Amino acid sequence: MKYGRMLLVAGALGLATLATAAPSALADNAPTISPPASTVTQAPTDKAGPSSTVTQAPDKPTAGVQVPDRPKGAPQTGGGPVEQSGVNAPLLGGVGALAAVAGLGAFVLRRRRATDAS
Amino acid sequence: MSGCGSSAASGGAAPTGAAPTGGQSATAGNTQAATPPTQQRVQPAGVEVPRIGAKSTLVPLGLNADKTVQVPPVEQQMQAGWYTGGPNPGEVGPSVILGHVDGAGKPGIFNRLHEVKAGDEVLVTRTDGKVLRFVVSRTEQVAKSGFPSDAVYGDTTKPELRLITCGGSFDGAAHSYRDNIIVYAALAS
């Protein structure tokens, strides 16, 4: 009878310890899985912040710090072709001189022929 | 007669008077970031391009009311100038020197700028007597409608120089050349 009681008590104690230990074991498992999952997802977002600011940094110098007052449009640095005012006059003078020489030559030739014929 | 200098000249072909002073005050604002204070800045006094036999003193050029860059008077076609709204030659950044291709029916100081090639030298004399030697890295002829503002005025990592004049064919109706000739150079040493 004593052995039977002892067995019953031992069995009851065993069941009781099993019943109390199982939930705690499950509870231990649950948090150990979920927290790492959350930190893993947070980590990339933390890294994304600094990396995006780093890529923006090199773009800033190209804005133009050294010439803050950047002129608009293209520089207008010419008064017009030189030929328009400077070259035409001598060219016309040369053509006129050539025509005068040719006319004089023709006149002299005619006169010579006329004197030879007479 | 008026030519492509006229549109800028209407706002002020530059070298004398208040406009350049305004340009210099703008430069003073710039000095805090990249260059020494204005009092300590040595200004350019002259420019020489041996390849094309161009040599001139330099006058300060600012901005016109319409924000276009000033140029020397078209009647003084042999006069070059530097833009005071940027770094002076020898300072880190793009210094800009402008000169006419022609004016008053005569060739201008940069009439032969299109003949300059990579490797040619450009000498800039400063008011302290020092001569800076720049070496041409490249040249280009671009339509004014597509003027490369970023390439000309954008930040650089070392002292650089731009020589600019007009080029290409002349648009009689607009009294303006259609292109610009731009020479890019960097400080030799």
PDB file of C-alpha atoms in Angstrom:
ATOM      1  CA  MET A   1       0.000   0.000   0.000  1.00  0.00           C
ATOM      2  CA  LYS A   2       2.864   2.327   0.939  1.00  0.00           C
ATOM      3  CA  TYR A   3       4.532   1.691  -2.387  1.00  0.00           C
ATOM      4  CA  GLY A   4       1.239   2.384  -4.139  1.00  0.00           C
ATOM      5  CA  ARG A   5       0.812   5.727  -2.320  1.00  0.00           C
ATOM      6  CA  MET A   6       4.390   6.691  -2.978  1.00  0.00           C
ATOM      7  CA  LEU A   7       3.961   5.914  -6.649  1.00  0.00           C
ATOM      8  CA  LEU A   8       0.804   7.981  -6.794  1.00  0.00           C
ATOM      9  CA  VAL A   9       2.447  10.919  -5.064  1.00  0.00           C
ATOM     10  CA  ALA A  10       5.531  10.642  -7.244  1.00  0.00           C
ATOM     11  CA  GLY A  11       3.357  10.459 -10.339  1.00  0.00           C
ATOM     12  CA  ALA A  12       1.358  13.461  -9.225  1.00  0.00           C
ATOM     13  CA  LEU A  13       4.517  15.423  -8.518  1.00  0.00           C
ATOM     14  CA  GLY A  14       5.946  14.459 -11.899  1.00  0.00           C
ATOM     15  CA  LEU A  15       2.820  15.611 -13.664  1.00  0.00           C
ATOM     16  CA  ALA A  16       2.849  18.812 -11.716  1.00  0.00           C
ATOM     17  CA  THR A  17       6.440  19.621 -12.632  1.00  0.00           C
ATOM     18  CA  LEU A  18       5.767  18.752 -16.240  1.00  0.00           C
ATOM     19  CA  ALA A  19       2.712  20.971 -16.285  1.00  0.00           C
ATOM     20  CA  THR A  20       4.651  23.958 -14.838  1.00  0.00           C
ATOM     21  CA  ALA A  21       7.825  23.457 -16.839  1.00  0.00           C
ATOM     22  CA  ALA A  22       6.214  23.064 -20.262  1.00  0.00           C
ATOM     23  CA  PRO A  23       4.716  26.566 -20.528  1.00  0.00           C
ATOM     24  CA  SER A  24       7.935  28.182 -19.320  1.00  0.00           C
ATOM     25  CA  ALA A  25       9.901  26.217 -21.881  1.00  0.00           C
ATOM     26  CA  LEU A  26       7.508  27.312 -24.607  1.00  0.00           C
ATOM     27  CA  ALA A  27       7.677  30.838 -23.344  1.00  0.00           C
ATOM     28  CA  ASP A  28      11.465  30.747 -23.479  1.00  0.00           C
ATOM     29  CA  ASN A  29      11.362  29.601 -27.050  1.00  0.00           C
ATOM     30  CA  ALA A  30       8.952  32.223 -28.220  1.00  0.00           C
ATOM     31  CA  PRO A  31      10.838  35.369 -27.204  1.00  0.00           C
ATOM     32  CA  THR A  32      14.190  34.063 -28.373  1.00  0.00           C
ATOM     33  CA  ILE A  33      12.822  33.689 -31.864  1.00  0.00           C
ATOM     34  CA  SER A  34      10.873  36.893 -32.163  1.00  0.00           C
ATOM     35  CA  PRO A  35      13.363  39.451 -30.837  1.00  0.00           C
ATOM     36  CA  PRO A  36      16.117  38.466 -33.254  1.00  0.00           C
ATOM     37  CA  ALA A  37      13.590  38.685 -36.053  1.00  0.00           C
ATOM     38  CA  SER A  38      12.697  42.219 -35.111  1.00  0.00           C
ATOM     39  CA  THR A  39      16.318  43.358 -34.720  1.00  0.00           C
ATOM     40  CA  VAL A  40      17.191  41.887 -38.106  1.00  0.00           C
ATOM     41  CA  THR A  41      14.464  43.856 -39.764  1.00  0.00           C
ATOM     42  CA  GLN A  42      15.462  47.015 -37.937  1.00  0.00           C
ATOM     43  CA  ALA A  43      19.122  46.712 -38.756  1.00  0.00           C
ATOM     44  CA  PRO A  44      18.770  47.253 -42.490  1.00  0.00           C
ATOM     45  CA  THR A  45      16.576  50.279 -41.941  1.00  0.00           C
ATOM     46  CA  ASP A  46      19.214  51.761 -39.624  1.00  0.00           C
ATOM     47  CA  LYS A  47      21.887  51.124 -42.235  1.00  0.00           C
ATOM     48  CA  ALA A  48      19.779  52.554 -45.042  1.00  0.00           C
ATOM     49  CA  GLY A  49      19.724  55.955 -43.376  1.00  0.00           C
ATOM     50  CA  PRO A  50      23.450  56.640 -43.280  1.00  0.00           C
ATOM     51  CA  SER A  51      24.059  55.085 -46.693  1.00  0.00           C
ATOM     52  CA  SER A  52      21.519  57.380 -48.345  1.00  0.00           C
ATOM     53  CA  THR A  53      23.070  60.479 -46.818  1.00  0.00           C
ATOM     54  CA  VAL A  54      26.503  59.369 -47.999  1.00  0.00           C
ATOM     55  CA  THR A  55      25.328  59.106 -51.595  1.00  0.00           C
ATOM     56  CA  GLN A  56      23.764  62.550 -51.431  1.00  0.00           C
ATOM     57  CA  ALA A  57      26.925  64.176 -50.146  1.00  0.00           C
ATOM     58  CA  PRO A  58      28.986  64.032 -53.387  1.00  0.00           C
ATOM     59  CA  ASP A  59      26.135  65.637 -55.320  1.00  0.00           C
ATOM     60  CA  LYS A  60      26.312  68.866 -53.338  1.00  0.00           C
ATOM     61  CA  PRO A  61      29.649  70.252 -54.614  1.00  0.00           C
ATOM     62  CA  THR A  62      28.436  70.190 -58.221  1.00  0.00           C
ATOM     63  CA  ALA A  63      25.859  72.851 -57.364  1.00  0.00           C
ATOM     64  CA  GLY A  64      28.481  75.558 -57.949  1.00  0.00           C
ATOM     65  CA  VAL A  65      30.147  76.958 -54.869  1.00  0.00           C
ATOM     66  CA  GLN A  66      33.128  78.460 -56.643  1.00  0.00           C
ATOM     67  CA  VAL A  67      31.016  80.560 -59.049  1.00  0.00           C
ATOM     68  CA  PRO A  68      27.943  81.415 -56.984  1.00  0.00           C
ATOM     69  CA  ASP A  69      26.696  84.086 -59.407  1.00  0.00           C
ATOM     70  CA  ARG A  70      26.679  81.996 -62.545  1.00  0.00           C
ATOM     71  CA  PRO A  71      26.011  84.182 -65.633  1.00  0.00           C
ATOM     72  CA  LYS A  72      22.995  83.368 -67.755  1.00  0.00           C
ATOM     73  CA  GLY A  73      23.289  82.466 -71.410  1.00  0.00           C
ATOM     74  CA  ALA A  74      26.301  82.666 -73.675  1.00  0.00           C
ATOM     75  CA  PRO A  75      28.838  85.513 -73.719  1.00  0.00           C
ATOM     76  CA  GLN A  76      28.389  87.988 -76.595  1.00  0.00           C
ATOM     77  CA  THR A  77      31.943  88.666 -77.645  1.00  0.00           C
ATOM     78  CA  GLY A  78      31.947  89.874 -81.236  1.00  0.00           C
ATOM     79  CA  GLY A  79      31.118  92.957 -83.229  1.00  0.00           C
ATOM     80  CA  GLY A  80      30.432  91.296 -86.555  1.00  0.00           C
ATOM     81  CA  PRO A  81      32.573  89.910 -89.337  1.00  0.00           C
ATOM     82  CA  VAL A  82      35.531  92.043 -90.360  1.00  0.00           C
ATOM     83  CA  GLU A  83      34.659  91.625 -94.060  1.00  0.00           C
ATOM     84  CA  GLN A  84      31.450  93.621 -93.754  1.00  0.00           C
ATOM     85  CA  SER A  85      33.093  96.954 -93.159  1.00  0.00           C
ATOM     86  CA  GLY A  86      36.813  96.593 -93.765  1.00  0.00           C
ATOM     87  CA  VAL A  87      37.490  94.381 -96.770  1.00  0.00           C
ATOM     88  CA  ASN A  88      34.819  95.412 -99.272  1.00  0.00           C
ATOM     89  CA  ALA A  89      36.228  98.874 -99.946  1.00  0.00           C
ATOM     90  CA  PRO A  90      39.728  97.750-101.022  1.00  0.00           C
ATOM     91  CA  LEU A  91      38.203  94.914-103.018  1.00  0.00           C
ATOM     92  CA  LEU A  92      35.981  97.310-104.948  1.00  0.00           C
ATOM     93  CA  GLY A  93      38.929  99.659-105.506  1.00  0.00           C
ATOM     94  CA  GLY A  94      41.010  96.831-106.954  1.00  0.00           C
ATOM     95  CA  VAL A  95      38.277  95.759-109.345  1.00  0.00           C
ATOM     96  CA  GLY A  96      37.826  99.368-110.468  1.00  0.00           C
ATOM     97  CA  ALA A  97      41.558  99.770-111.090  1.00  0.00           C
ATOM     98  CA  LEU A  98      41.642  96.580-113.168  1.00  0.00           C
ATOM     99  CA  ALA A  99      38.718  97.772-115.293  1.00  0.00           C
ATOM    100  CA  ALA A 100      40.421 101.125-115.839  1.00  0.00           C
ATOM    101  CA  VAL A 101      43.674  99.472-116.953  1.00  0.00           C
ATOM    102  CA  ALA A 102      41.789  97.151-119.341  1.00  0.00           C
ATOM    103  CA  GLY A 103      39.859 100.045-120.843  1.00  0.00           C
ATOM    104  CA  LEU A 104      42.998 102.101-121.327  1.00  0.00           C
ATOM    105  CA  GLY A 105      44.709  99.154-123.013  1.00  0.00           C
ATOM    106  CA  ALA A 106      41.820  98.657-125.395  1.00  0.00           C
ATOM    107  CA  PHE A 107      41.840 102.359-126.246  1.00  0.00           C
ATOM    108  CA  VAL A 108      45.575 102.332-127.001  1.00  0.00           C
ATOM    109  CA  LEU A 109      45.243  99.228-129.194  1.00  0.00           C
ATOM    110  CA  ARG A 110      42.445 100.788-131.230  1.00  0.00           C
ATOM    111  CA  ARG A 111      44.413 103.930-131.755  1.00  0.00           C
ATOM    112  CA  ARG A 112      47.451 101.992-132.939  1.00  0.00           C
ATOM    113  CA  ARG A 113      45.365 100.012-135.410  1.00  0.00           C
ATOM    114  CA  ALA A 114      43.820 103.207-136.683  1.00  0.00           C
ATOM    115  CA  THR A 115      47.226 104.824-137.240  1.00  0.00           C
ATOM    116  CA  ASP A 116      48.591 101.652-138.895  1.00  0.00           C
ATOM    117  CA  ALA A 117      45.635 101.503-141.292  1.00  0.00           C
ATOM    118  CA  SER A 118      46.094 105.090-142.357  1.00  0.00           C
TER     119      SER A 118
ATOM    120  CA  MET B   1      28.032  97.535 -86.716  1.00  0.00           C
ATOM    121  CA  SER B   2      26.500  96.540 -83.436  1.00  0.00           C
ATOM    122  CA  GLY B   3      27.276  92.866 -83.734  1.00  0.00           C
ATOM    123  CA  CYS B   4      26.867  90.257 -81.116  1.00  0.00           C
ATOM    124  CA  GLY B   5      28.501  92.496 -78.612  1.00  0.00           C
ATOM    125  CA  SER B   6      25.563  94.795 -78.761  1.00  0.00           C
ATOM    126  CA  SER B   7      23.156  92.833 -76.654  1.00  0.00           C
ATOM    127  CA  ALA B   8      25.606  92.660 -73.825  1.00  0.00           C
ATOM    128  CA  ALA B   9      26.816  96.145 -74.454  1.00  0.00           C
ATOM    129  CA  SER B  10      23.300  97.455 -74.019  1.00  0.00           C
ATOM    130  CA  GLY B  11      23.367  96.229 -70.470  1.00  0.00           C
ATOM    131  CA  GLY B  12      26.918  97.393 -70.191  1.00  0.00           C
ATOM    132  CA  ALA B  13      30.058  96.476 -71.890  1.00  0.00           C
ATOM    133  CA  ALA B  14      31.983  96.492 -68.843  1.00  0.00           C
ATOM    134  CA  PRO B  15      35.315  97.498 -67.744  1.00  0.00           C
ATOM    135  CA  THR B  16      34.800 100.843 -66.072  1.00  0.00           C
ATOM    136  CA  GLY B  17      32.264 102.134 -63.605  1.00  0.00           C
ATOM    137  CA  ALA B  18      30.136 100.548 -60.974  1.00  0.00           C
ATOM    138  CA  ALA B  19      29.286  97.263 -62.568  1.00  0.00           C
ATOM    139  CA  PRO B  20      32.614  95.584 -62.076  1.00  0.00           C
ATOM    140  CA  THR B  21      32.650  96.770 -58.512  1.00  0.00           C
ATOM    141  CA  GLY B  22      29.417  94.922 -58.028  1.00  0.00           C
ATOM    142  CA  GLY B  23      31.072  91.880 -59.440  1.00  0.00           C
ATOM    143  CA  GLN B  24      33.859  92.196 -56.982  1.00  0.00           C
ATOM    144  CA  SER B  25      31.515  92.432 -54.051  1.00  0.00           C
ATOM    145  CA  ALA B  26      29.899  89.241 -55.254  1.00  0.00           C
ATOM    146  CA  THR B  27      33.327  87.718 -55.301  1.00  0.00           C
ATOM    147  CA  ALA B  28      33.886  88.838 -51.767  1.00  0.00           C
ATOM    148  CA  GLY B  29      30.932  86.728 -50.733  1.00  0.00           C
ATOM    149  CA  ASN B  30      32.492  83.787 -52.466  1.00  0.00           C
ATOM    150  CA  THR B  31      35.831  84.166 -50.778  1.00  0.00           C
ATOM    151  CA  GLN B  32      34.562  82.984 -47.438  1.00  0.00           C
ATOM    152  CA  ALA B  33      33.971  79.514 -48.803  1.00  0.00           C
ATOM    153  CA  ALA B  34      36.943  78.766 -50.990  1.00  0.00           C
ATOM    154  CA  THR B  35      39.395  81.637 -51.158  1.00  0.00           C
ATOM    155  CA  PRO B  36      41.173  84.101 -48.895  1.00  0.00           C
ATOM    156  CA  PRO B  37      39.526  87.422 -47.951  1.00  0.00           C
ATOM    157  CA  THR B  38      39.269  90.049 -50.678  1.00  0.00           C
ATOM    158  CA  GLN B  39      42.055  92.179 -49.251  1.00  0.00           C
ATOM    159  CA  GLN B  40      44.465  89.271 -49.573  1.00  0.00           C
ATOM    160  CA  ARG B  41      43.391  88.221 -53.061  1.00  0.00           C
ATOM    161  CA  VAL B  42      45.828  88.962 -55.848  1.00  0.00           C
ATOM    162  CA  GLN B  43      44.046  90.045 -58.986  1.00  0.00           C
ATOM    163  CA  PRO B  44      44.951  89.221 -62.578  1.00  0.00           C
ATOM    164  CA  ALA B  45      46.558  92.019 -64.580  1.00  0.00           C
ATOM    165  CA  GLY B  46      47.161  90.552 -68.034  1.00  0.00           C
ATOM    166  CA  VAL B  47      46.762  87.531 -70.278  1.00  0.00           C
ATOM    167  CA  GLU B  48      48.930  86.179 -73.076  1.00  0.00           C
ATOM    168  CA  VAL B  49      48.328  83.338 -75.521  1.00  0.00           C
ATOM    169  CA  PRO B  50      51.653  82.871 -77.353  1.00  0.00           C
ATOM    170  CA  ARG B  51      50.241  80.455 -79.962  1.00  0.00           C
ATOM    171  CA  ILE B  52      48.033  83.169 -81.479  1.00  0.00           C
ATOM    172  CA  GLY B  53      50.059  86.219 -80.496  1.00  0.00           C
ATOM    173  CA  ALA B  54      47.319  87.526 -78.231  1.00  0.00           C
ATOM    174  CA  LYS B  55      48.325  89.762 -75.355  1.00  0.00           C
ATOM    175  CA  SER B  56      46.149  92.116 -73.335  1.00  0.00           C
ATOM    176  CA  THR B  57      45.678  93.703 -69.976  1.00  0.00           C
ATOM    177  CA  LEU B  58      42.640  92.520 -68.048  1.00  0.00           C
ATOM    178  CA  VAL B  59      39.674  94.563 -66.901  1.00  0.00           C
ATOM    179  CA  PRO B  60      37.151  93.329 -64.319  1.00  0.00           C
ATOM    180  CA  LEU B  61      33.796  92.141 -65.683  1.00  0.00           C
ATOM    181  CA  GLY B  62      30.627  91.636 -63.658  1.00  0.00           C
ATOM    182  CA  LEU B  63      27.042  90.874 -64.552  1.00  0.00           C
ATOM    183  CA  ASN B  64      24.572  92.911 -66.583  1.00  0.00           C
ATOM    184  CA  ALA B  65      21.100  93.636 -65.250  1.00  0.00           C
ATOM    185  CA  ASP B  66      19.770  90.613 -67.139  1.00  0.00           C
ATOM    186  CA  LYS B  67      22.390  88.394 -65.456  1.00  0.00           C
ATOM    187  CA  THR B  68      24.401  87.900 -68.632  1.00  0.00           C
ATOM    188  CA  VAL B  69      28.129  88.327 -68.285  1.00  0.00           C
ATOM    189  CA  GLN B  70      29.626  91.698 -69.148  1.00  0.00           C
ATOM    190  CA  VAL B  71      32.150  91.995 -71.939  1.00  0.00           C
ATOM    191  CA  PRO B  72      34.699  94.710 -72.784  1.00  0.00           C
ATOM    192  CA  PRO B  73      33.335  97.502 -75.027  1.00  0.00           C
ATOM    193  CA  VAL B  74      33.087  96.254 -78.592  1.00  0.00           C
ATOM    194  CA  GLU B  75      34.986  99.341 -79.743  1.00  0.00           C
ATOM    195  CA  GLN B  76      37.906  98.150 -77.601  1.00  0.00           C
ATOM    196  CA  GLN B  77      38.119  94.870 -79.438  1.00  0.00           C
ATOM    197  CA  MET B  78      41.708  94.229 -78.322  1.00  0.00           C
ATOM    198  CA  GLN B  79      40.801  94.439 -74.628  1.00  0.00           C
ATOM    199  CA  ALA B  80      40.249  91.240 -72.609  1.00  0.00           C
ATOM    200  CA  GLY B  81      38.611  90.971 -69.193  1.00  0.00           C
ATOM    201  CA  TRP B  82      38.022  88.485 -66.390  1.00  0.00           C
ATOM    202  CA  TYR B  83      34.770  87.611 -64.676  1.00  0.00           C
ATOM    203  CA  THR B  84      34.922  88.760 -61.062  1.00  0.00           C
ATOM    204  CA  GLY B  85      32.007  86.591 -59.925  1.00  0.00           C
ATOM    205  CA  GLY B  86      34.277  83.551 -59.746  1.00  0.00           C
ATOM    206  CA  PRO B  87      37.752  82.686 -58.546  1.00  0.00           C
ATOM    207  CA  ASN B  88      40.680  84.773 -59.702  1.00  0.00           C
ATOM    208  CA  PRO B  89      43.264  82.999 -61.868  1.00  0.00           C
ATOM    209  CA  GLY B  90      45.417  80.836 -59.627  1.00  0.00           C
ATOM    210  CA  GLU B  91      42.659  80.154 -57.114  1.00  0.00           C
ATOM    211  CA  VAL B  92      40.913  76.791 -57.050  1.00  0.00           C
ATOM    212  CA  GLY B  93      38.002  76.884 -59.455  1.00  0.00           C
ATOM    213  CA  PRO B  94      37.190  78.000 -62.983  1.00  0.00           C
ATOM    214  CA  SER B  95      38.487  81.495 -63.762  1.00  0.00           C
ATOM    215  CA  VAL B  96      36.872  82.987 -66.849  1.00  0.00           C
ATOM    216  CA  ILE B  97      38.564  85.387 -69.285  1.00  0.00           C
ATOM    217  CA  LEU B  98      36.551  86.920 -72.129  1.00  0.00           C
ATOM    218  CA  GLY B  99      37.617  88.724 -75.276  1.00  0.00           C
ATOM    219  CA  HIS B 100      36.084  89.788 -78.590  1.00  0.00           C
ATOM    220  CA  VAL B 101      36.624  87.880 -81.809  1.00  0.00           C
ATOM    221  CA  ASP B 102      36.203  91.189 -83.637  1.00  0.00           C
ATOM    222  CA  GLY B 103      34.780  94.650 -83.202  1.00  0.00           C
ATOM    223  CA  ALA B 104      34.524  97.962 -85.019  1.00  0.00           C
ATOM    224  CA  GLY B 105      35.329  96.154 -88.250  1.00  0.00           C
ATOM    225  CA  LYS B 106      38.689  94.939 -86.967  1.00  0.00           C
ATOM    226  CA  PRO B 107      39.960  91.637 -85.561  1.00  0.00           C
ATOM    227  CA  GLY B 108      39.620  91.275 -81.807  1.00  0.00           C
ATOM    228  CA  ILE B 109      42.027  90.028 -79.147  1.00  0.00           C
ATOM    229  CA  PHE B 110      40.706  86.457 -79.493  1.00  0.00           C
ATOM    230  CA  ASN B 111      40.229  86.534 -83.261  1.00  0.00           C
ATOM    231  CA  ARG B 112      42.415  83.452 -83.642  1.00  0.00           C
ATOM    232  CA  LEU B 113      41.357  81.640 -80.472  1.00  0.00           C
ATOM    233  CA  HIS B 114      40.020  78.776 -82.601  1.00  0.00           C
ATOM    234  CA  GLU B 115      43.652  77.985 -83.548  1.00  0.00           C
ATOM    235  CA  VAL B 116      44.608  77.161 -79.963  1.00  0.00           C
ATOM    236  CA  LYS B 117      45.183  73.462 -79.347  1.00  0.00           C
ATOM    237  CA  ALA B 118      45.552  71.152 -76.361  1.00  0.00           C
ATOM    238  CA  GLY B 119      49.028  71.508 -74.882  1.00  0.00           C
ATOM    239  CA  ASP B 120      49.362  75.211 -75.722  1.00  0.00           C
ATOM    240  CA  GLU B 121      50.143  77.547 -72.877  1.00  0.00           C
ATOM    241  CA  VAL B 122      48.270  80.543 -71.539  1.00  0.00           C
ATOM    242  CA  LEU B 123      50.093  82.995 -69.305  1.00  0.00           C
ATOM    243  CA  VAL B 124      48.313  85.141 -66.753  1.00  0.00           C
ATOM    244  CA  THR B 125      50.190  87.957 -65.047  1.00  0.00           C
ATOM    245  CA  ARG B 126      48.980  88.984 -61.612  1.00  0.00           C
ATOM    246  CA  THR B 127      49.134  92.322 -59.868  1.00  0.00           C
ATOM    247  CA  ASP B 128      51.904  90.994 -57.616  1.00  0.00           C
ATOM    248  CA  GLY B 129      54.055  90.393 -60.696  1.00  0.00           C
ATOM    249  CA  LYS B 130      53.801  86.625 -60.599  1.00  0.00           C
ATOM    250  CA  VAL B 131      53.133  84.874 -63.916  1.00  0.00           C
ATOM    251  CA  LEU B 132      50.848  81.837 -63.833  1.00  0.00           C
ATOM    252  CA  ARG B 133      51.298  79.223 -66.549  1.00  0.00           C
ATOM    253  CA  PHE B 134      48.207  77.378 -67.639  1.00  0.00           C
ATOM    254  CA  VAL B 135      48.204  74.497 -70.129  1.00  0.00           C
ATOM    255  CA  VAL B 136      45.282  73.989 -72.495  1.00  0.00           C
ATOM    256  CA  SER B 137      43.504  70.686 -71.917  1.00  0.00           C
ATOM    257  CA  ARG B 138      40.843  70.992 -74.609  1.00  0.00           C
ATOM    258  CA  THR B 139      38.969  73.406 -76.841  1.00  0.00           C
ATOM    259  CA  GLU B 140      35.467  73.362 -78.221  1.00  0.00           C
ATOM    260  CA  GLN B 141      33.110  75.279 -80.479  1.00  0.00           C
ATOM    261  CA  VAL B 142      29.540  75.151 -79.227  1.00  0.00           C
ATOM    262  CA  ALA B 143      26.252  76.697 -80.297  1.00  0.00           C
ATOM    263  CA  LYS B 144      25.238  79.580 -78.074  1.00  0.00           C
ATOM    264  CA  SER B 145      21.850  77.963 -77.660  1.00  0.00           C
ATOM    265  CA  GLY B 146      23.584  75.049 -75.934  1.00  0.00           C
ATOM    266  CA  PHE B 147      26.241  76.922 -73.978  1.00  0.00           C
ATOM    267  CA  PRO B 148      27.851  74.425 -71.532  1.00  0.00           C
ATOM    268  CA  SER B 149      27.336  76.401 -68.349  1.00  0.00           C
ATOM    269  CA  ASP B 150      28.230  73.488 -66.067  1.00  0.00           C
ATOM    270  CA  ALA B 151      31.494  72.783 -67.867  1.00  0.00           C
ATOM    271  CA  VAL B 152      32.502  76.443 -67.890  1.00  0.00           C
ATOM    272  CA  TYR B 153      31.348  77.618 -64.466  1.00  0.00           C
ATOM    273  CA  GLY B 154      31.097  74.324 -62.547  1.00  0.00           C
ATOM    274  CA  ASP B 155      33.356  73.590 -59.593  1.00  0.00           C
ATOM    275  CA  THR B 156      36.819  72.161 -60.180  1.00  0.00           C
ATOM    276  CA  THR B 157      39.339  70.498 -57.894  1.00  0.00           C
ATOM    277  CA  LYS B 158      42.277  72.677 -58.960  1.00  0.00           C
ATOM    278  CA  PRO B 159      42.947  76.141 -60.459  1.00  0.00           C
ATOM    279  CA  GLU B 160      41.593  76.214 -63.989  1.00  0.00           C
ATOM    280  CA  LEU B 161      41.047  78.807 -66.692  1.00  0.00           C
ATOM    281  CA  ARG B 162      38.473  79.361 -69.444  1.00  0.00           C
ATOM    282  CA  LEU B 163      39.041  81.620 -72.438  1.00  0.00           C
ATOM    283  CA  ILE B 164      35.845  82.503 -74.269  1.00  0.00           C
ATOM    284  CA  THR B 165      35.016  84.367 -77.453  1.00  0.00           C
ATOM    285  CA  CYS B 166      32.495  84.229 -80.291  1.00  0.00           C
ATOM    286  CA  GLY B 167      32.795  81.907 -83.270  1.00  0.00           C
ATOM    287  CA  GLY B 168      31.029  80.178 -86.101  1.00  0.00           C
ATOM    288  CA  SER B 169      28.880  81.946 -88.655  1.00  0.00           C
ATOM    289  CA  PHE B 170      27.429  85.408 -88.151  1.00  0.00           C
ATOM    290  CA  ASP B 171      23.661  85.770 -87.885  1.00  0.00           C
ATOM    291  CA  GLY B 172      23.047  89.152 -89.507  1.00  0.00           C
ATOM    292  CA  ALA B 173      19.430  89.320 -88.360  1.00  0.00           C
ATOM    293  CA  ALA B 174      20.322  88.671 -84.741  1.00  0.00           C
ATOM    294  CA  HIS B 175      23.579  90.666 -85.006  1.00  0.00           C
ATOM    295  CA  SER B 176      25.271  87.800 -83.232  1.00  0.00           C
ATOM    296  CA  TYR B 177      27.630  84.948 -83.879  1.00  0.00           C
ATOM    297  CA  ARG B 178      25.942  81.598 -83.575  1.00  0.00           C
ATOM    298  CA  ASP B 179      28.701  79.838 -81.608  1.00  0.00           C
ATOM    299  CA  ASN B 180      31.216  80.307 -78.837  1.00  0.00           C
ATOM    300  CA  ILE B 181      34.828  79.188 -78.857  1.00  0.00           C
ATOM    301  CA  ILE B 182      35.870  77.924 -75.429  1.00  0.00           C
ATOM    302  CA  VAL B 183      39.398  77.020 -74.330  1.00  0.00           C
ATOM    303  CA  TYR B 184      39.807  74.974 -71.152  1.00  0.00           C
ATOM    304  CA  ALA B 185      43.158  75.142 -69.356  1.00  0.00           C
ATOM    305  CA  ALA B 186      44.596  74.074 -66.002  1.00  0.00           C
ATOM    306  CA  LEU B 187      47.390  75.539 -63.893  1.00  0.00           C
ATOM    307  CA  ALA B 188      50.638  73.827 -64.847  1.00  0.00           C
ATOM    308  CA  SER B 189      52.358  73.848 -61.488  1.00  0.00           C
TER     309      SER B 189
END
